[in-house]
Amino acid sequence: KIAMLPSITSLQNPLIKHLVKLRQNRDYRYEQRSVLIDGIKQVNELSRHLLPKCVLAIDEDLIPQGITKNTYLINSSVLNKISGLPSPEGLLAEFPMPFPADLTAARRILALDGINDPGNLGTLLRTALALGWNGVYLLAECCDPFNDKALRAGKGAAFHLPILQGTAQELKKIAQKNKLKPFAADLDGKSIDEIDIKNGVLLVLGNEGHGISPEVKAFCQTVTIPLSEKMESLNVAIAGGILMHRMR
């Protein structure tokens, strides 16, 4: 049991302002190399292998076992201010942001080209991790994997999956160097049933509205999922999940 935790009750406290800014501002997150995690299960799971920079709880009993430094008790108004959720669970923590990954040995890479919806992005990261893909490459215009909505959808996958951000040309070089066969999901592509995948693979998924950028499509073979005539397309996270499973 932790003896007499310090408490924070003021919304003007510098730590509270810092945590709110981490949640709201992408540039600030990357400048600080810090991520705000909200929720009992996520904070507990991450704490098992990563030391939080600080932990704030509405109740002392919520603080993960073994964490004694930089722990604070907060009231519900402070909790609501930091969380921004309609009914937060009462446990928040700041964790160090993972550094950009090295994908030089990756045999299965998922690349996301302009995925705007944080729910889709988080779901794709979670699925890639669950299906044993080695890493994720984020192209320009993608939403931030450490955005609060993406983190909730991803169930912490962004901390366990190697992630690299960069340009289409850099992605092409990685594919060539790793001898990966590049595929881009496209409604007019070749059916996944007719494609033979033996070794390394790069799968690119495009923006929810306008698909893959021409620069990326130029070095990829297009692939699609055969659908019934009653539906012309799938949500990108669903399509990505099916393709990743088939391409394992």
PDB file of C-alpha atoms in Angstrom:
ATOM      1  CA  LYS A   1       0.000   0.000   0.000  1.00  0.00           C
ATOM      2  CA  ILE A   2       1.315   3.459  -0.872  1.00  0.00           C
ATOM      3  CA  ALA A   3       1.593   5.886   2.006  1.00  0.00           C
ATOM      4  CA  MET A   4      -0.367   9.141   1.644  1.00  0.00           C
ATOM      5  CA  LEU A   5      -0.358   9.878  -2.063  1.00  0.00           C
ATOM      6  CA  PRO A   6      -0.071  13.514  -3.129  1.00  0.00           C
ATOM      7  CA  SER A   7      -3.342  14.779  -4.570  1.00  0.00           C
ATOM      8  CA  ILE A   8      -4.072  17.208  -7.410  1.00  0.00           C
ATOM      9  CA  THR A   9      -7.361  19.094  -7.293  1.00  0.00           C
ATOM     10  CA  SER A  10      -6.664  22.172  -9.419  1.00  0.00           C
ATOM     11  CA  LEU A  11      -7.480  22.207 -13.127  1.00  0.00           C
ATOM     12  CA  GLN A  12      -4.715  24.820 -13.499  1.00  0.00           C
ATOM     13  CA  ASN A  13      -1.990  22.451 -12.245  1.00  0.00           C
ATOM     14  CA  PRO A  14       0.891  22.344 -14.819  1.00  0.00           C
ATOM     15  CA  LEU A  15       0.847  18.518 -14.945  1.00  0.00           C
ATOM     16  CA  ILE A  16      -2.883  18.528 -15.738  1.00  0.00           C
ATOM     17  CA  LYS A  17      -2.381  21.102 -18.517  1.00  0.00           C
ATOM     18  CA  HIS A  18       0.498  18.995 -19.901  1.00  0.00           C
ATOM     19  CA  LEU A  19      -1.616  15.801 -19.968  1.00  0.00           C
ATOM     20  CA  VAL A  20      -4.578  17.545 -21.650  1.00  0.00           C
ATOM     21  CA  LYS A  21      -2.185  18.900 -24.300  1.00  0.00           C
ATOM     22  CA  LEU A  22      -0.743  15.395 -24.839  1.00  0.00           C
ATOM     23  CA  ARG A  23      -4.241  14.122 -25.582  1.00  0.00           C
ATOM     24  CA  GLN A  24      -5.221  17.002 -27.852  1.00  0.00           C
ATOM     25  CA  ASN A  25      -2.064  17.950 -29.746  1.00  0.00           C
ATOM     26  CA  ARG A  26      -0.162  15.613 -32.086  1.00  0.00           C
ATOM     27  CA  ASP A  27       2.895  17.869 -32.458  1.00  0.00           C
ATOM     28  CA  TYR A  28       3.196  18.201 -28.679  1.00  0.00           C
ATOM     29  CA  ARG A  29       3.053  14.397 -28.246  1.00  0.00           C
ATOM     30  CA  TYR A  30       5.965  13.912 -30.647  1.00  0.00           C
ATOM     31  CA  GLU A  31       7.931  16.828 -29.192  1.00  0.00           C
ATOM     32  CA  GLN A  32       7.551  15.353 -25.668  1.00  0.00           C
ATOM     33  CA  ARG A  33       7.739  11.733 -26.948  1.00  0.00           C
ATOM     34  CA  SER A  34       4.897  10.955 -24.566  1.00  0.00           C
ATOM     35  CA  VAL A  35       1.458   9.374 -24.782  1.00  0.00           C
ATOM     36  CA  LEU A  36      -1.569   9.649 -22.495  1.00  0.00           C
ATOM     37  CA  ILE A  37      -3.244   6.296 -21.769  1.00  0.00           C
ATOM     38  CA  ASP A  38      -6.769   6.310 -20.346  1.00  0.00           C
ATOM     39  CA  GLY A  39      -8.445   3.272 -18.762  1.00  0.00           C
ATOM     40  CA  ILE A  40      -7.821   0.630 -16.101  1.00  0.00           C
ATOM     41  CA  LYS A  41      -7.082  -2.347 -18.364  1.00  0.00           C
ATOM     42  CA  GLN A  42      -4.810  -0.472 -20.794  1.00  0.00           C
ATOM     43  CA  VAL A  43      -2.777   1.238 -18.053  1.00  0.00           C
ATOM     44  CA  ASN A  44      -2.349  -2.047 -16.166  1.00  0.00           C
ATOM     45  CA  GLU A  45      -1.319  -4.010 -19.249  1.00  0.00           C
ATOM     46  CA  LEU A  46       1.215  -1.424 -20.406  1.00  0.00           C
ATOM     47  CA  SER A  47       2.651  -1.018 -16.887  1.00  0.00           C
ATOM     48  CA  ARG A  48       3.719  -4.668 -16.926  1.00  0.00           C
ATOM     49  CA  HIS A  49       6.492  -3.996 -19.428  1.00  0.00           C
ATOM     50  CA  LEU A  50       6.829  -0.203 -19.579  1.00  0.00           C
ATOM     51  CA  LEU A  51       7.395   2.190 -16.688  1.00  0.00           C
ATOM     52  CA  PRO A  52       4.896   5.072 -16.755  1.00  0.00           C
ATOM     53  CA  LYS A  53       6.184   8.642 -16.342  1.00  0.00           C
ATOM     54  CA  CYS A  54       3.251   9.366 -14.029  1.00  0.00           C
ATOM     55  CA  VAL A  55      -0.002   7.750 -12.902  1.00  0.00           C
ATOM     56  CA  LEU A  56      -3.183   9.534 -11.790  1.00  0.00           C
ATOM     57  CA  ALA A  57      -6.107   7.752 -10.172  1.00  0.00           C
ATOM     58  CA  ILE A  58      -9.417   8.657  -8.611  1.00  0.00           C
ATOM     59  CA  ASP A  59      -8.841   5.907  -6.045  1.00  0.00           C
ATOM     60  CA  GLU A  60      -5.563   4.630  -4.580  1.00  0.00           C
ATOM     61  CA  ASP A  61      -6.616   1.000  -5.151  1.00  0.00           C
ATOM     62  CA  LEU A  62      -6.650   1.529  -8.938  1.00  0.00           C
ATOM     63  CA  ILE A  63      -2.897   2.222  -9.143  1.00  0.00           C
ATOM     64  CA  PRO A  64      -1.033  -0.737 -10.698  1.00  0.00           C
ATOM     65  CA  GLN A  65       0.946  -2.821  -8.214  1.00  0.00           C
ATOM     66  CA  GLY A  66       4.596  -1.969  -7.852  1.00  0.00           C
ATOM     67  CA  ILE A  67       4.280   1.601  -9.158  1.00  0.00           C
ATOM     68  CA  THR A  68       5.158   4.038  -6.397  1.00  0.00           C
ATOM     69  CA  LYS A  69       6.856   7.002  -8.112  1.00  0.00           C
ATOM     70  CA  ASN A  70       4.976   9.958  -9.596  1.00  0.00           C
ATOM     71  CA  THR A  71       1.569   8.663  -8.538  1.00  0.00           C
ATOM     72  CA  TYR A  72      -1.227  11.108  -7.727  1.00  0.00           C
ATOM     73  CA  LEU A  73      -4.782  11.064  -6.494  1.00  0.00           C
ATOM     74  CA  ILE A  74      -7.199  13.233  -8.468  1.00  0.00           C
ATOM     75  CA  ASN A  75     -10.849  14.240  -8.141  1.00  0.00           C
ATOM     76  CA  SER A  76     -13.579  13.723 -10.749  1.00  0.00           C
ATOM     77  CA  SER A  77     -13.316  17.239 -12.238  1.00  0.00           C
ATOM     78  CA  VAL A  78      -9.575  16.772 -12.881  1.00  0.00           C
ATOM     79  CA  LEU A  79     -10.237  13.272 -14.258  1.00  0.00           C
ATOM     80  CA  ASN A  80     -12.895  14.586 -16.671  1.00  0.00           C
ATOM     81  CA  LYS A  81     -10.656  17.432 -17.788  1.00  0.00           C
ATOM     82  CA  ILE A  82      -7.729  15.136 -18.670  1.00  0.00           C
ATOM     83  CA  SER A  83      -9.768  12.280 -20.130  1.00  0.00           C
ATOM     84  CA  GLY A  84     -12.283  14.097 -22.305  1.00  0.00           C
ATOM     85  CA  LEU A  85     -14.445  10.942 -22.206  1.00  0.00           C
ATOM     86  CA  PRO A  86     -18.114  11.073 -21.097  1.00  0.00           C
ATOM     87  CA  SER A  87     -17.536   8.446 -18.369  1.00  0.00           C
ATOM     88  CA  PRO A  88     -13.818   7.843 -17.706  1.00  0.00           C
ATOM     89  CA  GLU A  89     -12.818   4.812 -15.626  1.00  0.00           C
ATOM     90  CA  GLY A  90     -10.658   6.708 -13.142  1.00  0.00           C
ATOM     91  CA  LEU A  91      -7.096   5.713 -14.082  1.00  0.00           C
ATOM     92  CA  LEU A  92      -4.749   7.638 -16.398  1.00  0.00           C
ATOM     93  CA  ALA A  93      -1.026   7.391 -17.081  1.00  0.00           C
ATOM     94  CA  GLU A  94       1.638   9.059 -19.183  1.00  0.00           C
ATOM     95  CA  PHE A  95       3.930   6.617 -20.976  1.00  0.00           C
ATOM     96  CA  PRO A  96       7.030   7.177 -23.106  1.00  0.00           C
ATOM     97  CA  MET A  97       6.244   7.008 -26.828  1.00  0.00           C
ATOM     98  CA  PRO A  98       7.945   4.134 -28.672  1.00  0.00           C
ATOM     99  CA  PHE A  99      10.724   5.220 -31.034  1.00  0.00           C
ATOM    100  CA  PRO A 100      10.372   4.752 -34.822  1.00  0.00           C
ATOM    101  CA  ALA A 101      10.988   1.099 -35.634  1.00  0.00           C
ATOM    102  CA  ASP A 102      13.551  -0.543 -37.854  1.00  0.00           C
ATOM    103  CA  LEU A 103      11.724  -2.610 -40.479  1.00  0.00           C
ATOM    104  CA  THR A 104      14.823  -3.904 -42.297  1.00  0.00           C
ATOM    105  CA  ALA A 105      14.181  -7.553 -41.420  1.00  0.00           C
ATOM    106  CA  ALA A 106      10.353  -7.474 -41.600  1.00  0.00           C
ATOM    107  CA  ARG A 107       8.793 -10.145 -43.845  1.00  0.00           C
ATOM    108  CA  ARG A 108       5.178  -8.947 -43.581  1.00  0.00           C
ATOM    109  CA  ILE A 109       4.590  -5.194 -43.565  1.00  0.00           C
ATOM    110  CA  LEU A 110       1.234  -3.425 -43.528  1.00  0.00           C
ATOM    111  CA  ALA A 111       1.394   0.073 -45.028  1.00  0.00           C
ATOM    112  CA  LEU A 112      -1.369   2.619 -44.474  1.00  0.00           C
ATOM    113  CA  ASP A 113      -1.745   5.376 -47.040  1.00  0.00           C
ATOM    114  CA  GLY A 114      -3.866   8.283 -45.803  1.00  0.00           C
ATOM    115  CA  ILE A 115      -6.097   6.397 -43.335  1.00  0.00           C
ATOM    116  CA  ASN A 116      -8.004   9.292 -41.730  1.00  0.00           C
ATOM    117  CA  ASP A 117     -10.280   7.581 -39.244  1.00  0.00           C
ATOM    118  CA  PRO A 118      -8.564   6.833 -35.899  1.00  0.00           C
ATOM    119  CA  GLY A 119     -11.001   3.963 -35.255  1.00  0.00           C
ATOM    120  CA  ASN A 120      -9.979   2.296 -38.522  1.00  0.00           C
ATOM    121  CA  LEU A 121      -6.287   2.926 -37.862  1.00  0.00           C
ATOM    122  CA  GLY A 122      -6.423   1.480 -34.347  1.00  0.00           C
ATOM    123  CA  THR A 123      -8.415  -1.560 -35.502  1.00  0.00           C
ATOM    124  CA  LEU A 124      -5.895  -2.234 -38.294  1.00  0.00           C
ATOM    125  CA  LEU A 125      -2.962  -2.055 -35.848  1.00  0.00           C
ATOM    126  CA  ARG A 126      -4.736  -4.412 -33.449  1.00  0.00           C
ATOM    127  CA  THR A 127      -5.466  -6.866 -36.279  1.00  0.00           C
ATOM    128  CA  ALA A 128      -1.908  -6.699 -37.666  1.00  0.00           C
ATOM    129  CA  LEU A 129      -0.509  -7.496 -34.214  1.00  0.00           C
ATOM    130  CA  ALA A 130      -3.013 -10.326 -33.652  1.00  0.00           C
ATOM    131  CA  LEU A 131      -2.231 -11.906 -37.041  1.00  0.00           C
ATOM    132  CA  GLY A 132       1.532 -11.785 -36.565  1.00  0.00           C
ATOM    133  CA  TRP A 133       2.483  -9.068 -39.070  1.00  0.00           C
ATOM    134  CA  ASN A 134       5.986  -7.742 -38.387  1.00  0.00           C
ATOM    135  CA  GLY A 135       5.447  -4.012 -38.689  1.00  0.00           C
ATOM    136  CA  VAL A 136       3.371  -1.095 -39.921  1.00  0.00           C
ATOM    137  CA  TYR A 137       4.470   1.723 -42.206  1.00  0.00           C
ATOM    138  CA  LEU A 138       2.475   4.965 -42.069  1.00  0.00           C
ATOM    139  CA  LEU A 139       2.482   7.223 -45.109  1.00  0.00           C
ATOM    140  CA  ALA A 140       1.643  10.928 -45.115  1.00  0.00           C
ATOM    141  CA  GLU A 141      -1.874  12.063 -44.216  1.00  0.00           C
ATOM    142  CA  CYS A 142      -2.453   9.103 -41.883  1.00  0.00           C
ATOM    143  CA  CYS A 143      -3.951   9.985 -38.538  1.00  0.00           C
ATOM    144  CA  ASP A 144      -1.678   9.547 -35.525  1.00  0.00           C
ATOM    145  CA  PRO A 145      -1.546   6.020 -34.022  1.00  0.00           C
ATOM    146  CA  PHE A 146      -1.113   7.698 -30.605  1.00  0.00           C
ATOM    147  CA  ASN A 147      -4.296   9.751 -30.951  1.00  0.00           C
ATOM    148  CA  ASP A 148      -6.634   8.878 -28.038  1.00  0.00           C
ATOM    149  CA  LYS A 149      -9.331   7.358 -30.292  1.00  0.00           C
ATOM    150  CA  ALA A 150      -6.786   5.272 -32.235  1.00  0.00           C
ATOM    151  CA  LEU A 151      -5.253   4.037 -28.962  1.00  0.00           C
ATOM    152  CA  ARG A 152      -8.658   2.941 -27.667  1.00  0.00           C
ATOM    153  CA  ALA A 153      -9.493   1.118 -30.923  1.00  0.00           C
ATOM    154  CA  GLY A 154      -6.027  -0.462 -31.045  1.00  0.00           C
ATOM    155  CA  LYS A 155      -6.083  -1.718 -27.443  1.00  0.00           C
ATOM    156  CA  GLY A 156      -2.440  -0.678 -27.004  1.00  0.00           C
ATOM    157  CA  ALA A 157      -1.202  -2.362 -30.232  1.00  0.00           C
ATOM    158  CA  ALA A 158       0.786   0.790 -31.120  1.00  0.00           C
ATOM    159  CA  PHE A 159       3.151   0.004 -28.221  1.00  0.00           C
ATOM    160  CA  HIS A 160       3.771  -3.617 -29.277  1.00  0.00           C
ATOM    161  CA  LEU A 161       3.970  -3.341 -33.062  1.00  0.00           C
ATOM    162  CA  PRO A 162       7.016  -1.845 -34.834  1.00  0.00           C
ATOM    163  CA  ILE A 163       5.783   1.371 -36.502  1.00  0.00           C
ATOM    164  CA  LEU A 164       7.653   3.575 -38.962  1.00  0.00           C
ATOM    165  CA  GLN A 165       6.453   6.750 -40.689  1.00  0.00           C
ATOM    166  CA  GLY A 166       7.851   7.950 -43.997  1.00  0.00           C
ATOM    167  CA  THR A 167       7.456   8.596 -47.734  1.00  0.00           C
ATOM    168  CA  ALA A 168       6.292   6.389 -50.614  1.00  0.00           C
ATOM    169  CA  GLN A 169       9.832   6.301 -52.027  1.00  0.00           C
ATOM    170  CA  GLU A 170      11.261   5.107 -48.694  1.00  0.00           C
ATOM    171  CA  LEU A 171       8.568   2.423 -48.561  1.00  0.00           C
ATOM    172  CA  LYS A 172       9.468   1.249 -52.068  1.00  0.00           C
ATOM    173  CA  LYS A 173      13.131   0.936 -51.012  1.00  0.00           C
ATOM    174  CA  ILE A 174      12.198  -1.147 -47.940  1.00  0.00           C
ATOM    175  CA  ALA A 175      10.062  -3.455 -50.113  1.00  0.00           C
ATOM    176  CA  GLN A 176      12.942  -3.928 -52.567  1.00  0.00           C
ATOM    177  CA  LYS A 177      15.579  -4.411 -49.875  1.00  0.00           C
ATOM    178  CA  ASN A 178      13.454  -6.932 -47.933  1.00  0.00           C
ATOM    179  CA  LYS A 179      12.399  -8.665 -51.183  1.00  0.00           C
ATOM    180  CA  LEU A 180       8.721  -8.128 -50.389  1.00  0.00           C
ATOM    181  CA  LYS A 181       6.019  -8.508 -53.032  1.00  0.00           C
ATOM    182  CA  PRO A 182       4.012  -5.239 -52.899  1.00  0.00           C
ATOM    183  CA  PHE A 183       0.200  -5.385 -53.078  1.00  0.00           C
ATOM    184  CA  ALA A 184      -2.266  -2.505 -52.923  1.00  0.00           C
ATOM    185  CA  ALA A 185      -5.920  -3.085 -52.003  1.00  0.00           C
ATOM    186  CA  ASP A 186      -8.050  -1.757 -54.856  1.00  0.00           C
ATOM    187  CA  LEU A 187     -11.617  -2.461 -56.006  1.00  0.00           C
ATOM    188  CA  ASP A 188     -10.382  -3.061 -59.570  1.00  0.00           C
ATOM    189  CA  GLY A 189      -7.507  -5.333 -58.526  1.00  0.00           C
ATOM    190  CA  LYS A 190      -6.951  -9.034 -59.097  1.00  0.00           C
ATOM    191  CA  SER A 191      -8.931 -11.358 -56.820  1.00  0.00           C
ATOM    192  CA  ILE A 192      -7.098 -12.433 -53.639  1.00  0.00           C
ATOM    193  CA  ASP A 193      -8.153 -16.008 -54.589  1.00  0.00           C
ATOM    194  CA  GLU A 194      -5.897 -15.889 -57.662  1.00  0.00           C
ATOM    195  CA  ILE A 195      -2.798 -14.560 -55.943  1.00  0.00           C
ATOM    196  CA  ASP A 196       0.091 -16.742 -54.857  1.00  0.00           C
ATOM    197  CA  ILE A 197       2.068 -15.483 -51.879  1.00  0.00           C
ATOM    198  CA  LYS A 198       5.055 -17.582 -50.908  1.00  0.00           C
ATOM    199  CA  ASN A 199       7.489 -15.314 -49.106  1.00  0.00           C
ATOM    200  CA  GLY A 200       7.606 -11.691 -47.978  1.00  0.00           C
ATOM    201  CA  VAL A 201       4.676  -9.370 -48.545  1.00  0.00           C
ATOM    202  CA  LEU A 202       3.880  -5.665 -48.346  1.00  0.00           C
ATOM    203  CA  LEU A 203       0.166  -4.852 -48.179  1.00  0.00           C
ATOM    204  CA  VAL A 204      -0.922  -1.241 -48.713  1.00  0.00           C
ATOM    205  CA  LEU A 205      -4.373  -0.011 -47.666  1.00  0.00           C
ATOM    206  CA  GLY A 206      -5.563   3.376 -48.848  1.00  0.00           C
ATOM    207  CA  ASN A 207      -7.716   6.283 -47.741  1.00  0.00           C
ATOM    208  CA  GLU A 208     -11.365   5.538 -46.884  1.00  0.00           C
ATOM    209  CA  GLY A 209     -12.618   7.835 -49.673  1.00  0.00           C
ATOM    210  CA  HIS A 210     -10.119   7.960 -52.535  1.00  0.00           C
ATOM    211  CA  GLY A 211      -8.013   4.841 -51.985  1.00  0.00           C
ATOM    212  CA  ILE A 212      -4.289   4.423 -52.680  1.00  0.00           C
ATOM    213  CA  SER A 213      -2.227   7.385 -53.898  1.00  0.00           C
ATOM    214  CA  PRO A 214      -0.935   7.070 -57.509  1.00  0.00           C
ATOM    215  CA  GLU A 215       2.695   7.213 -56.306  1.00  0.00           C
ATOM    216  CA  VAL A 216       2.215   4.075 -54.193  1.00  0.00           C
ATOM    217  CA  LYS A 217      -0.004   2.265 -56.685  1.00  0.00           C
ATOM    218  CA  ALA A 218       2.743   2.659 -59.302  1.00  0.00           C
ATOM    219  CA  PHE A 219       4.974   0.046 -57.624  1.00  0.00           C
ATOM    220  CA  CYS A 220       2.254  -2.333 -56.366  1.00  0.00           C
ATOM    221  CA  GLN A 221       0.123  -5.116 -57.821  1.00  0.00           C
ATOM    222  CA  THR A 222      -3.528  -4.357 -57.063  1.00  0.00           C
ATOM    223  CA  VAL A 223      -5.600  -6.921 -55.173  1.00  0.00           C
ATOM    224  CA  THR A 224      -9.264  -7.106 -54.232  1.00  0.00           C
ATOM    225  CA  ILE A 225     -11.723  -9.243 -52.229  1.00  0.00           C
ATOM    226  CA  PRO A 226     -14.525 -10.747 -54.356  1.00  0.00           C
ATOM    227  CA  LEU A 227     -17.881  -9.432 -53.083  1.00  0.00           C
ATOM    228  CA  SER A 228     -21.524 -10.218 -53.778  1.00  0.00           C
ATOM    229  CA  GLU A 229     -23.296  -7.883 -56.213  1.00  0.00           C
ATOM    230  CA  LYS A 230     -25.371  -6.488 -53.349  1.00  0.00           C
ATOM    231  CA  MET A 231     -22.391  -4.619 -51.841  1.00  0.00           C
ATOM    232  CA  GLU A 232     -19.719  -2.748 -53.743  1.00  0.00           C
ATOM    233  CA  SER A 233     -17.111  -2.203 -51.024  1.00  0.00           C
ATOM    234  CA  LEU A 234     -16.001  -2.980 -47.467  1.00  0.00           C
ATOM    235  CA  ASN A 235     -14.846  -0.762 -44.619  1.00  0.00           C
ATOM    236  CA  VAL A 236     -11.036  -0.479 -44.848  1.00  0.00           C
ATOM    237  CA  ALA A 237     -10.443  -2.080 -41.425  1.00  0.00           C
ATOM    238  CA  ILE A 238     -12.596  -5.107 -42.360  1.00  0.00           C
ATOM    239  CA  ALA A 239     -10.983  -5.439 -45.804  1.00  0.00           C
ATOM    240  CA  GLY A 240      -7.529  -5.084 -44.233  1.00  0.00           C
ATOM    241  CA  GLY A 241      -8.303  -7.808 -41.708  1.00  0.00           C
ATOM    242  CA  ILE A 242      -9.422 -10.249 -44.421  1.00  0.00           C
ATOM    243  CA  LEU A 243      -6.405  -9.517 -46.645  1.00  0.00           C
ATOM    244  CA  MET A 244      -3.915  -9.752 -43.779  1.00  0.00           C
ATOM    245  CA  HIS A 245      -5.370 -13.096 -42.757  1.00  0.00           C
ATOM    246  CA  ARG A 246      -5.270 -14.440 -46.324  1.00  0.00           C
ATOM    247  CA  MET A 247      -1.708 -13.179 -46.926  1.00  0.00           C
ATOM    248  CA  ARG A 248      -0.147 -14.666 -43.817  1.00  0.00           C
TER     249      ARG A 248
END
